[in-house]
Amino acid sequence: MENQYEIVMGLETHVRIKSETKMFCACRNAVELADEPNLHTCPYCMAFPGALPVLNERVIDLAVRAGQALRCTVNETSIFDRKSYFYPDNPSGFQITQLYHPIVQHGVVRAMVGDEVKSFKIERMHIEADAGKLIHSGNKTLCDYNRAGSPLMEIVTEPDFRSKEDVIGYLEELQKLMRWCGASNADMEKGQLRCDVNISIRKPGETILNNRVELKNINSFSAIGRAIDNEFKRQIKIVEAGGKVPQETRGWDDEKGMSSSQRSKEDAMDYRYFPEPDLPPLVISKEFIEARAIGDLPIDRRMKYVNEYKLQADDARILSASRELSDFYEELVKLSGDAKKSCSYITTILFKIMQDYNIRSVFWDIHDFTNLSFSTNELAEVINLVNKDELSSTNSKIVIEELFKRWKDGNTNKIIDELHLRQVSDTGALKTIAERVLADNPGQVAEYKSGKENLFGFFVGQCMKASAGQGNPKMFTEILKGIL
Ligand SMILES: [Zn+2]
């Protein structure tokens, strides 16, 4: 039955802006959970009579950066609107948002879905103040206003999504973009990224948009897939029974694996929108917008790593996931001229060391490269020496760990000399060692010559030992073959 219908989805995502203070007052922004309820409140965000909003410039700064990352047009003039609604989580009885003239519109997010790069159109992004939080406990409801007045971005897409893979691919990319431009950590588990999915169905080939259901309360990436599957089946069932899907908002309950109706879809009329009388139109200069332009995005870097640098798809994904890591990699490639070794030295050796020393970023899945104890110059020098056969790849790991431990004082060549790790490739010196090894082991030489060829490895090992591990094993092999 499911292949006789097409699912059509659009997303509305709320992203918490990472400013120090709230949107219109000097209270601390509730980016992380506060120690106790109602700690970060003031007469303005508690809506005392006479308290007026003062716009936080940092919120605009970060919103413009986000707009650039979404490849949107950033409007020089946007207007705040007042959205009236009465509910205990909202002391003022209205929310300041942007309805008719958002700060950002008309963009695109390119994301990997399977092996394919897909484009999803952004209709708009506006900024608005968050409400407080209600905690229902027994027959009481408790109000926590730490979050009231915290800045949010609402990012609205066109109905471009046709599968749950599309949705998850987009959201993963959106999360990267928000971190990349610094506007938000976009951590879904911490409520910094919340997603509502608008879902409707139609027959394949149809172009009309049928009544849509807005699915709310989806709290994790894994819940999104389940919520979409469930809603798709539910709508098909209604249509197959001869019914019409009512336009409504439904809440997803991931534990029960089902949604329930919250309200029929409201009209803008219900909210009595009008221009916010306490704030003038927001006017930002062209220079302000241009100064926040963003060059490469994570998807650009990812494609470059695969197509130009010929990295494995998985390595390209990892190295483009965070800006710090990607910038570190780019610099290393520039200095070493070796894209593949730069990749493997980061993803195998450096990651291992960082894991051993428990260096993690604020994001659970990304290592922190902002505070790395040595420069890319030193790591590039290690790669150069390996490429010049002056350092074996086994010993290069020791050097990198030593660089890591010595903090900012580490110097690649100093460490190599101190620990006698430099590989000797001087033919004359190596030949002398090889001749001495053979002279010291006449029995084995005789056995080798009578056909016991697996003794060759023994000679190479003895040569390595005699050179205190500094001889080039490839060259020892050549020399021994010559003599024997
Ligand atoms: Zn406040």
Short mmCIF file of C-alpha atoms and ligand atoms in Angstrom, two decimals:
data_model
loop_
_atom_site.label_atom_id
_atom_site.label_comp_id
_atom_site.label_asym_id
_atom_site.label_seq_id
_atom_site.Cartn_x
_atom_site.Cartn_y
_atom_site.Cartn_z
CA MET A 1 0.00 0.00 0.00
CA GLU A 2 2.81 2.40 0.93
CA ASN A 3 4.32 2.44 -2.56
CA GLN A 4 1.00 3.75 -3.95
CA TYR A 5 1.46 6.99 -2.04
CA GLU A 6 4.12 9.65 -1.89
CA ILE A 7 5.01 11.36 1.36
CA VAL A 8 5.58 15.13 1.19
CA MET A 9 7.30 16.86 4.09
CA GLY A 10 8.51 20.27 5.16
CA LEU A 11 10.41 21.08 8.34
CA GLU A 12 10.25 23.82 10.92
CA THR A 13 13.32 23.71 13.09
CA HIS A 14 13.97 25.80 16.18
CA VAL A 15 17.63 26.37 16.93
CA ARG A 16 18.79 27.99 20.17
CA ILE A 17 21.20 30.86 19.50
CA LYS A 18 24.45 30.65 21.47
CA SER A 19 24.61 34.26 22.75
CA GLU A 20 25.77 34.97 26.31
CA THR A 21 22.61 36.84 27.25
CA LYS A 22 18.93 36.71 26.33
CA MET A 23 17.37 38.35 23.30
CA PHE A 24 16.04 41.55 24.89
CA CYS A 25 17.53 41.71 28.41
CA ALA A 26 20.85 41.14 30.19
CA CYS A 27 19.85 37.85 31.83
CA ARG A 28 22.05 34.84 31.13
CA ASN A 29 20.87 32.88 28.09
CA ALA A 30 19.74 29.36 28.97
CA VAL A 31 21.96 27.60 26.42
CA GLU A 32 22.67 24.90 28.99
CA LEU A 33 20.33 23.95 31.82
CA ALA A 34 20.66 26.34 34.78
CA ASP A 35 21.44 25.14 38.31
CA GLU A 36 18.00 25.99 39.60
CA PRO A 37 14.71 27.31 38.21
CA ASN A 38 14.10 31.04 37.80
CA LEU A 39 17.73 31.96 38.41
CA HIS A 40 18.06 34.00 35.23
CA THR A 41 15.11 36.37 35.27
CA CYS A 42 14.59 40.11 35.50
CA PRO A 43 11.69 42.58 35.38
CA TYR A 44 11.78 42.51 31.55
CA CYS A 45 11.60 38.75 30.97
CA MET A 46 9.05 38.45 33.80
CA ALA A 47 6.99 41.10 31.96
CA PHE A 48 6.74 43.63 34.76
CA PRO A 49 4.78 46.69 33.63
CA GLY A 50 6.99 49.31 32.07
CA ALA A 51 9.99 47.07 31.31
CA LEU A 52 11.08 47.48 27.69
CA PRO A 53 13.07 45.28 25.32
CA VAL A 54 16.66 46.15 24.31
CA LEU A 55 17.83 44.09 21.34
CA ASN A 56 21.02 42.06 21.89
CA GLU A 57 23.43 42.74 18.99
CA ARG A 58 25.16 39.38 19.42
CA VAL A 59 21.87 37.63 18.55
CA ILE A 60 21.78 39.50 15.24
CA ASP A 61 25.46 38.77 14.64
CA LEU A 62 24.92 35.01 15.04
CA ALA A 63 21.63 34.98 13.12
CA VAL A 64 23.32 36.68 10.15
CA ARG A 65 26.14 34.10 10.25
CA ALA A 66 23.52 31.35 10.29
CA GLY A 67 21.77 32.99 7.33
CA GLN A 68 25.04 32.96 5.41
CA ALA A 69 25.61 29.28 6.25
CA LEU A 70 22.10 28.53 4.96
CA ARG A 71 23.08 30.32 1.72
CA CYS A 72 20.14 32.68 2.22
CA THR A 73 19.50 36.31 1.43
CA VAL A 74 19.97 38.34 4.60
CA ASN A 75 17.51 41.22 4.60
CA GLU A 76 18.83 44.67 5.46
CA THR A 77 15.46 45.49 7.00
CA SER A 78 13.34 43.09 9.00
CA ILE A 79 10.46 43.71 11.39
CA PHE A 80 9.54 42.27 14.77
CA ASP A 81 5.93 41.23 15.25
CA ARG A 82 3.96 40.57 18.38
CA LYS A 83 2.23 37.19 18.50
CA SER A 84 -0.42 37.16 21.20
CA TYR A 85 -1.09 34.04 23.18
CA PHE A 86 -2.04 33.46 26.77
CA TYR A 87 -0.38 30.57 28.56
CA PRO A 88 1.46 30.26 31.90
CA ASP A 89 4.84 29.66 30.24
CA ASN A 90 4.68 33.16 28.83
CA PRO A 91 4.43 36.00 31.41
CA SER A 92 3.81 38.81 28.91
CA GLY A 93 0.94 37.13 27.07
CA PHE A 94 2.74 37.60 23.74
CA GLN A 95 5.88 36.46 21.97
CA ILE A 96 8.17 38.71 19.97
CA THR A 97 8.84 37.06 16.61
CA GLN A 98 9.06 38.00 12.92
CA LEU A 99 6.13 37.04 10.72
CA TYR A 100 5.90 39.23 7.64
CA HIS A 101 9.50 40.40 7.25
CA PRO A 102 11.99 37.80 8.49
CA ILE A 103 15.69 38.58 8.82
CA VAL A 104 16.69 35.79 6.42
CA GLN A 105 14.99 34.07 3.46
CA HIS A 106 15.38 32.03 0.27
CA GLY A 107 18.30 29.70 0.73
CA VAL A 108 19.39 26.14 0.27
CA VAL A 109 20.97 23.38 2.32
CA ARG A 110 22.89 20.71 0.44
CA ALA A 111 23.13 17.43 2.31
CA MET A 112 24.35 13.88 1.74
CA VAL A 113 21.51 11.39 1.52
CA GLY A 114 23.00 7.96 0.92
CA ASP A 115 25.65 8.55 -1.77
CA GLU A 116 23.88 11.52 -3.28
CA VAL A 117 24.09 15.27 -2.59
CA LYS A 118 20.54 16.63 -2.38
CA SER A 119 19.37 20.24 -2.15
CA PHE A 120 16.62 21.34 0.21
CA LYS A 121 15.23 24.84 -0.16
CA ILE A 122 14.97 27.16 2.83
CA GLU A 123 11.90 29.37 2.70
CA ARG A 124 12.85 31.64 5.59
CA MET A 125 14.56 31.99 8.92
CA HIS A 126 13.33 34.39 11.57
CA ILE A 127 14.40 35.14 15.12
CA GLU A 128 12.12 35.04 18.13
CA ALA A 129 12.08 34.87 21.91
CA ASP A 130 11.52 31.52 23.61
CA ALA A 131 8.89 30.87 26.29
CA GLY A 132 9.52 29.49 29.78
CA LYS A 133 9.19 25.87 30.75
CA LEU A 134 6.31 24.23 32.57
CA ILE A 135 6.98 21.25 34.78
CA HIS A 136 3.89 19.17 35.52
CA SER A 137 4.25 17.30 38.77
CA GLY A 138 1.31 15.50 40.34
CA ASN A 139 -1.65 17.87 40.22
CA LYS A 140 0.60 20.94 40.28
CA THR A 141 2.33 22.83 37.48
CA LEU A 142 5.61 24.57 38.19
CA CYS A 143 6.92 27.47 36.10
CA ASP A 144 10.59 27.95 35.24
CA TYR A 145 11.37 31.18 33.38
CA ASN A 146 15.13 30.67 32.87
CA ARG A 147 14.39 30.06 29.20
CA ALA A 148 11.85 32.88 28.81
CA GLY A 149 13.22 35.44 26.38
CA SER A 150 16.12 33.27 25.16
CA PRO A 151 16.83 33.77 21.47
CA LEU A 152 15.75 31.21 18.89
CA MET A 153 16.00 30.89 15.14
CA GLU A 154 13.11 29.24 13.37
CA ILE A 155 14.22 27.74 10.07
CA VAL A 156 11.39 26.85 7.69
CA THR A 157 11.97 24.72 4.59
CA GLU A 158 9.96 24.24 1.42
CA PRO A 159 8.09 20.89 1.23
CA ASP A 160 11.12 19.26 -0.43
CA PHE A 161 11.42 16.06 1.61
CA ARG A 162 10.24 12.70 0.23
CA SER A 163 11.66 10.22 2.75
CA LYS A 164 12.82 10.00 6.32
CA GLU A 165 16.37 9.64 4.99
CA ASP A 166 15.97 13.08 3.38
CA VAL A 167 14.85 14.53 6.70
CA ILE A 168 17.64 12.98 8.74
CA GLY A 169 20.28 13.91 6.12
CA TYR A 170 19.09 17.52 6.18
CA LEU A 171 18.98 17.75 9.97
CA GLU A 172 22.47 16.29 10.34
CA GLU A 173 23.77 18.84 7.86
CA LEU A 174 21.86 21.66 9.55
CA GLN A 175 23.45 20.71 12.85
CA LYS A 176 26.91 20.83 11.24
CA LEU A 177 26.14 24.20 9.64
CA MET A 178 25.03 25.76 12.92
CA ARG A 179 28.22 24.59 14.62
CA TRP A 180 30.33 25.56 11.62
CA CYS A 181 29.12 29.19 11.68
CA GLY A 182 29.14 29.33 15.49
CA ALA A 183 25.47 30.26 15.87
CA SER A 184 24.54 27.26 17.99
CA ASN A 185 25.78 23.91 19.29
CA ALA A 186 22.47 22.53 17.97
CA ASP A 187 22.52 19.62 20.37
CA MET A 188 19.14 17.91 20.10
CA GLU A 189 19.47 16.11 23.45
CA LYS A 190 19.90 19.47 25.18
CA GLY A 191 16.91 21.00 23.43
CA GLN A 192 19.13 23.31 21.35
CA LEU A 193 17.57 21.95 18.15
CA ARG A 194 13.89 21.04 17.99
CA CYS A 195 12.17 19.88 14.86
CA ASP A 196 8.51 19.85 13.82
CA VAL A 197 7.68 17.89 10.67
CA ASN A 198 4.78 18.82 8.37
CA ILE A 199 3.52 15.71 6.63
CA SER A 200 0.99 15.13 3.87
CA ILE A 201 0.52 12.35 1.33
CA ARG A 202 -0.51 12.21 -2.32
CA LYS A 203 -0.48 9.84 -5.25
CA PRO A 204 2.85 9.74 -7.14
CA GLY A 205 2.78 12.22 -10.02
CA GLU A 206 0.33 14.58 -8.32
CA THR A 207 1.53 18.11 -7.71
CA ILE A 208 -1.13 19.34 -5.29
CA LEU A 209 -0.40 19.65 -1.60
CA ASN A 210 -3.03 17.98 0.56
CA ASN A 211 -3.91 18.78 4.16
CA ARG A 212 -0.85 18.49 6.30
CA VAL A 213 -0.30 17.31 9.82
CA GLU A 214 2.27 19.07 11.94
CA LEU A 215 4.09 16.56 14.11
CA LYS A 216 5.61 18.02 17.28
CA ASN A 217 7.62 16.85 20.32
CA ILE A 218 10.22 14.87 18.36
CA ASN A 219 13.22 14.83 20.66
CA SER A 220 15.95 12.79 19.00
CA PHE A 221 17.29 11.83 15.59
CA SER A 222 16.21 8.24 16.08
CA ALA A 223 12.65 9.26 17.02
CA ILE A 224 12.23 11.21 13.76
CA GLY A 225 12.27 8.10 11.58
CA ARG A 226 9.74 6.34 13.80
CA ALA A 227 7.43 9.36 13.92
CA ILE A 228 7.47 9.76 10.13
CA ASP A 229 6.81 6.06 9.44
CA ASN A 230 3.92 6.09 11.86
CA GLU A 231 2.31 9.24 10.41
CA PHE A 232 2.69 8.02 6.82
CA LYS A 233 0.83 4.79 7.67
CA ARG A 234 -1.83 6.65 9.66
CA GLN A 235 -2.66 9.00 6.78
CA ILE A 236 -2.77 6.17 4.21
CA LYS A 237 -5.22 4.32 6.44
CA ILE A 238 -7.53 7.37 6.59
CA VAL A 239 -7.43 7.93 2.82
CA GLU A 240 -7.88 4.23 2.00
CA ALA A 241 -10.99 4.19 4.20
CA GLY A 242 -12.42 6.95 2.04
CA GLY A 243 -11.66 9.74 4.49
CA LYS A 244 -9.78 13.03 4.32
CA VAL A 245 -6.81 13.80 6.54
CA PRO A 246 -7.74 16.72 8.80
CA GLN A 247 -5.24 19.57 9.05
CA GLU A 248 -4.04 19.49 12.64
CA THR A 249 -1.13 19.51 15.04
CA ARG A 250 -0.25 16.18 16.63
CA GLY A 251 2.17 15.37 19.43
CA TRP A 252 4.52 12.41 19.01
CA ASP A 253 4.90 10.04 21.95
CA ASP A 254 8.03 8.02 21.26
CA GLU A 255 7.53 5.62 24.17
CA LYS A 256 4.04 4.66 23.04
CA GLY A 257 5.08 4.82 19.38
CA MET A 258 2.02 6.91 18.43
CA SER A 259 0.85 10.49 18.04
CA SER A 260 -2.23 12.18 19.40
CA SER A 261 -4.14 15.26 18.28
CA GLN A 262 -3.15 18.48 20.06
CA ARG A 263 -5.20 21.05 18.20
CA SER A 264 -6.62 21.75 14.80
CA LYS A 265 -4.26 23.91 12.77
CA GLU A 266 -4.58 27.51 13.85
CA ASP A 267 -4.79 30.49 11.56
CA ALA A 268 -2.51 33.47 11.82
CA MET A 269 -5.67 35.36 12.79
CA ASP A 270 -5.82 33.54 16.13
CA TYR A 271 -2.52 35.09 17.18
CA ARG A 272 -3.50 38.67 16.35
CA TYR A 273 -0.09 39.43 14.85
CA PHE A 274 0.87 43.08 14.60
CA PRO A 275 4.20 44.99 14.38
CA GLU A 276 5.89 45.04 17.78
CA PRO A 277 5.30 48.58 19.10
CA ASP A 278 8.29 48.54 21.49
CA LEU A 279 10.90 47.83 18.80
CA PRO A 280 11.75 49.77 15.65
CA PRO A 281 12.38 47.89 12.40
CA LEU A 282 15.73 46.08 12.50
CA VAL A 283 18.08 47.69 9.99
CA ILE A 284 21.51 46.16 9.38
CA SER A 285 24.13 47.40 6.95
CA LYS A 286 25.40 45.64 3.87
CA GLU A 287 28.90 45.75 5.41
CA PHE A 288 27.66 44.01 8.56
CA ILE A 289 26.16 41.24 6.42
CA GLU A 290 29.16 40.89 4.10
CA ALA A 291 31.60 40.76 7.02
CA ARG A 292 29.85 37.57 8.13
CA ALA A 293 30.04 35.75 4.80
CA ILE A 294 31.13 32.12 5.03
CA GLY A 295 33.35 30.48 2.40
CA ASP A 296 33.45 26.70 2.21
CA LEU A 297 30.71 24.77 3.96
CA PRO A 298 31.18 21.27 5.39
CA ILE A 299 29.57 19.71 2.30
CA ASP A 300 32.02 21.59 0.01
CA ARG A 301 34.98 20.30 1.97
CA ARG A 302 33.53 16.79 2.06
CA MET A 303 33.11 16.67 -1.72
CA LYS A 304 36.61 18.08 -2.25
CA TYR A 305 38.14 15.40 -0.02
CA VAL A 306 36.46 12.66 -2.03
CA ASN A 307 36.84 14.07 -5.54
CA GLU A 308 40.17 15.89 -5.38
CA TYR A 309 42.03 14.30 -2.49
CA LYS A 310 40.65 10.81 -3.26
CA LEU A 311 39.92 10.04 0.38
CA GLN A 312 37.52 7.29 1.46
CA ALA A 313 33.95 8.57 1.84
CA ASP A 314 33.99 7.89 5.56
CA ASP A 315 37.26 9.76 6.15
CA ALA A 316 35.88 12.71 4.15
CA ARG A 317 32.79 12.75 6.34
CA ILE A 318 34.82 12.69 9.55
CA LEU A 319 37.34 15.34 8.49
CA SER A 320 34.61 17.75 7.34
CA ALA A 321 32.38 17.32 10.38
CA SER A 322 33.74 20.19 12.43
CA ARG A 323 35.32 23.42 11.33
CA GLU A 324 38.25 23.14 13.75
CA LEU A 325 39.13 19.67 12.55
CA SER A 326 38.61 20.51 8.89
CA ASP A 327 40.74 23.68 9.13
CA PHE A 328 43.46 21.70 10.90
CA TYR A 329 43.41 19.09 8.14
CA GLU A 330 43.45 21.71 5.37
CA GLU A 331 46.47 23.41 6.91
CA LEU A 332 48.26 20.10 7.31
CA VAL A 333 47.68 19.24 3.65
CA LYS A 334 49.01 22.65 2.62
CA LEU A 335 52.19 22.18 4.69
CA SER A 336 52.87 18.52 3.96
CA GLY A 337 51.60 18.36 0.38
CA ASP A 338 50.27 14.88 1.17
CA ALA A 339 46.48 14.71 1.50
CA LYS A 340 46.28 10.98 2.13
CA LYS A 341 48.98 10.78 4.80
CA SER A 342 47.59 13.93 6.45
CA CYS A 343 44.27 12.13 6.69
CA SER A 344 45.66 8.90 8.08
CA TYR A 345 47.92 10.65 10.61
CA ILE A 346 44.86 12.48 11.98
CA THR A 347 42.28 9.70 11.88
CA THR A 348 44.49 6.89 13.12
CA ILE A 349 47.39 8.26 15.16
CA LEU A 350 46.11 11.60 16.49
CA PHE A 351 42.61 10.36 17.28
CA LYS A 352 44.11 7.39 19.12
CA ILE A 353 46.34 9.63 21.22
CA MET A 354 43.48 12.01 21.96
CA GLN A 355 41.35 9.08 22.99
CA ASP A 356 44.10 7.68 25.23
CA TYR A 357 44.53 11.07 26.90
CA ASN A 358 40.78 11.60 27.03
CA ILE A 359 40.71 14.83 25.03
CA ARG A 360 37.14 15.33 23.86
CA SER A 361 35.32 18.25 22.40
CA VAL A 362 32.13 19.73 23.79
CA PHE A 363 30.43 17.73 21.08
CA TRP A 364 30.42 14.08 22.00
CA ASP A 365 31.42 12.86 18.55
CA ILE A 366 34.17 15.27 17.63
CA HIS A 367 37.68 15.62 19.01
CA ASP A 368 38.70 19.06 20.14
CA PHE A 369 41.31 20.45 17.78
CA THR A 370 41.12 24.01 19.03
CA ASN A 371 43.45 23.30 21.97
CA LEU A 372 45.86 20.90 20.37
CA SER A 373 49.22 21.21 22.12
CA PHE A 374 51.39 21.36 19.00
CA SER A 375 51.21 23.11 15.69
CA THR A 376 50.42 21.66 12.29
CA ASN A 377 54.00 22.61 11.34
CA GLU A 378 55.39 19.90 13.60
CA LEU A 379 52.98 17.26 12.35
CA ALA A 380 53.70 18.23 8.74
CA GLU A 381 57.42 17.83 9.48
CA VAL A 382 56.78 14.29 10.76
CA ILE A 383 54.98 13.43 7.51
CA ASN A 384 57.76 14.99 5.42
CA LEU A 385 60.43 12.96 7.23
CA VAL A 386 58.45 9.75 6.75
CA ASN A 387 58.09 10.56 3.05
CA LYS A 388 61.86 11.21 2.84
CA ASP A 389 62.57 7.85 4.53
CA GLU A 390 64.25 9.64 7.43
CA LEU A 391 61.68 8.40 9.92
CA SER A 392 59.95 5.03 9.95
CA SER A 393 56.19 5.08 10.28
CA THR A 394 56.49 3.03 13.48
CA ASN A 395 58.77 5.64 15.03
CA SER A 396 56.61 8.50 13.75
CA LYS A 397 53.92 7.46 16.23
CA ILE A 398 56.40 7.80 19.09
CA VAL A 399 57.36 11.28 17.88
CA ILE A 400 53.75 12.44 17.66
CA GLU A 401 52.91 11.19 21.12
CA GLU A 402 56.03 12.94 22.42
CA LEU A 403 55.00 16.19 20.68
CA PHE A 404 51.63 15.84 22.33
CA LYS A 405 53.12 15.30 25.80
CA ARG A 406 55.67 18.10 25.59
CA TRP A 407 52.89 20.63 25.10
CA LYS A 408 53.89 23.73 23.15
CA ASP A 409 57.64 23.12 23.50
CA GLY A 410 57.66 20.06 21.26
CA ASN A 411 59.96 20.10 18.25
CA THR A 412 59.92 17.20 15.82
CA ASN A 413 63.59 17.12 14.89
CA LYS A 414 64.78 17.66 18.47
CA ILE A 415 62.67 14.72 19.66
CA ILE A 416 63.93 12.47 16.87
CA ASP A 417 67.56 13.20 17.74
CA GLU A 418 67.06 12.93 21.49
CA LEU A 419 65.39 9.54 21.18
CA HIS A 420 67.74 8.38 18.35
CA LEU A 421 64.83 7.69 16.03
CA ARG A 422 66.27 9.06 12.81
CA GLN A 423 66.32 6.40 10.14
CA VAL A 424 69.73 5.80 8.62
CA SER A 425 69.60 5.57 4.84
CA ASP A 426 73.31 6.01 4.27
CA THR A 427 74.20 3.02 2.05
CA GLY A 428 77.80 2.79 3.23
CA ALA A 429 76.93 2.73 6.94
CA LEU A 430 74.16 0.18 6.42
CA LYS A 431 76.39 -2.06 4.33
CA THR A 432 79.01 -2.13 7.09
CA ILE A 433 76.35 -3.24 9.58
CA ALA A 434 75.01 -5.92 7.20
CA GLU A 435 78.47 -7.34 6.57
CA ARG A 436 79.19 -7.51 10.29
CA VAL A 437 75.86 -9.30 10.96
CA LEU A 438 76.65 -11.92 8.33
CA ALA A 439 80.21 -12.37 9.62
CA ASP A 440 78.85 -12.86 13.17
CA ASN A 441 76.42 -15.57 12.04
CA PRO A 442 78.35 -17.93 9.76
CA GLY A 443 76.18 -20.95 10.70
CA GLN A 444 72.96 -19.27 9.61
CA VAL A 445 74.59 -18.00 6.40
CA ALA A 446 75.58 -21.56 5.52
CA GLU A 447 72.09 -22.87 6.24
CA TYR A 448 70.58 -20.04 4.14
CA LYS A 449 72.84 -20.85 1.23
CA SER A 450 71.89 -24.53 1.43
CA GLY A 451 68.23 -23.55 0.82
CA LYS A 452 66.74 -22.41 4.15
CA GLU A 453 65.49 -19.15 2.67
CA ASN A 454 63.20 -18.16 5.50
CA LEU A 455 66.36 -17.20 7.42
CA PHE A 456 66.38 -13.97 5.40
CA GLY A 457 64.00 -12.32 7.88
CA PHE A 458 66.39 -13.25 10.67
CA PHE A 459 69.22 -11.33 8.97
CA VAL A 460 67.04 -8.23 8.47
CA GLY A 461 65.99 -8.40 12.13
CA GLN A 462 69.63 -8.69 13.27
CA CYS A 463 70.57 -5.70 11.11
CA MET A 464 67.73 -3.62 12.60
CA LYS A 465 68.88 -4.63 16.07
CA ALA A 466 72.49 -3.79 15.29
CA SER A 467 71.43 -0.34 14.03
CA ALA A 468 69.36 0.24 17.19
CA GLY A 469 66.21 0.38 15.08
CA GLN A 470 67.49 3.30 13.03
CA GLY A 471 68.37 1.49 9.83
CA ASN A 472 66.00 1.65 6.89
CA PRO A 473 64.59 -1.92 6.67
CA LYS A 474 63.89 -1.58 2.94
CA MET A 475 67.52 -0.71 2.30
CA PHE A 476 68.81 -3.51 4.55
CA THR A 477 66.74 -5.94 2.47
CA GLU A 478 68.31 -4.67 -0.74
CA ILE A 479 71.84 -4.78 0.64
CA LEU A 480 71.47 -8.27 2.13
CA LYS A 481 70.07 -9.61 -1.14
CA GLY A 482 73.12 -8.15 -2.90
CA ILE A 483 75.63 -9.74 -0.59
CA LEU A 484 73.96 -13.13 -0.22
ZN ZN B 1 15.68 39.06 31.81
#
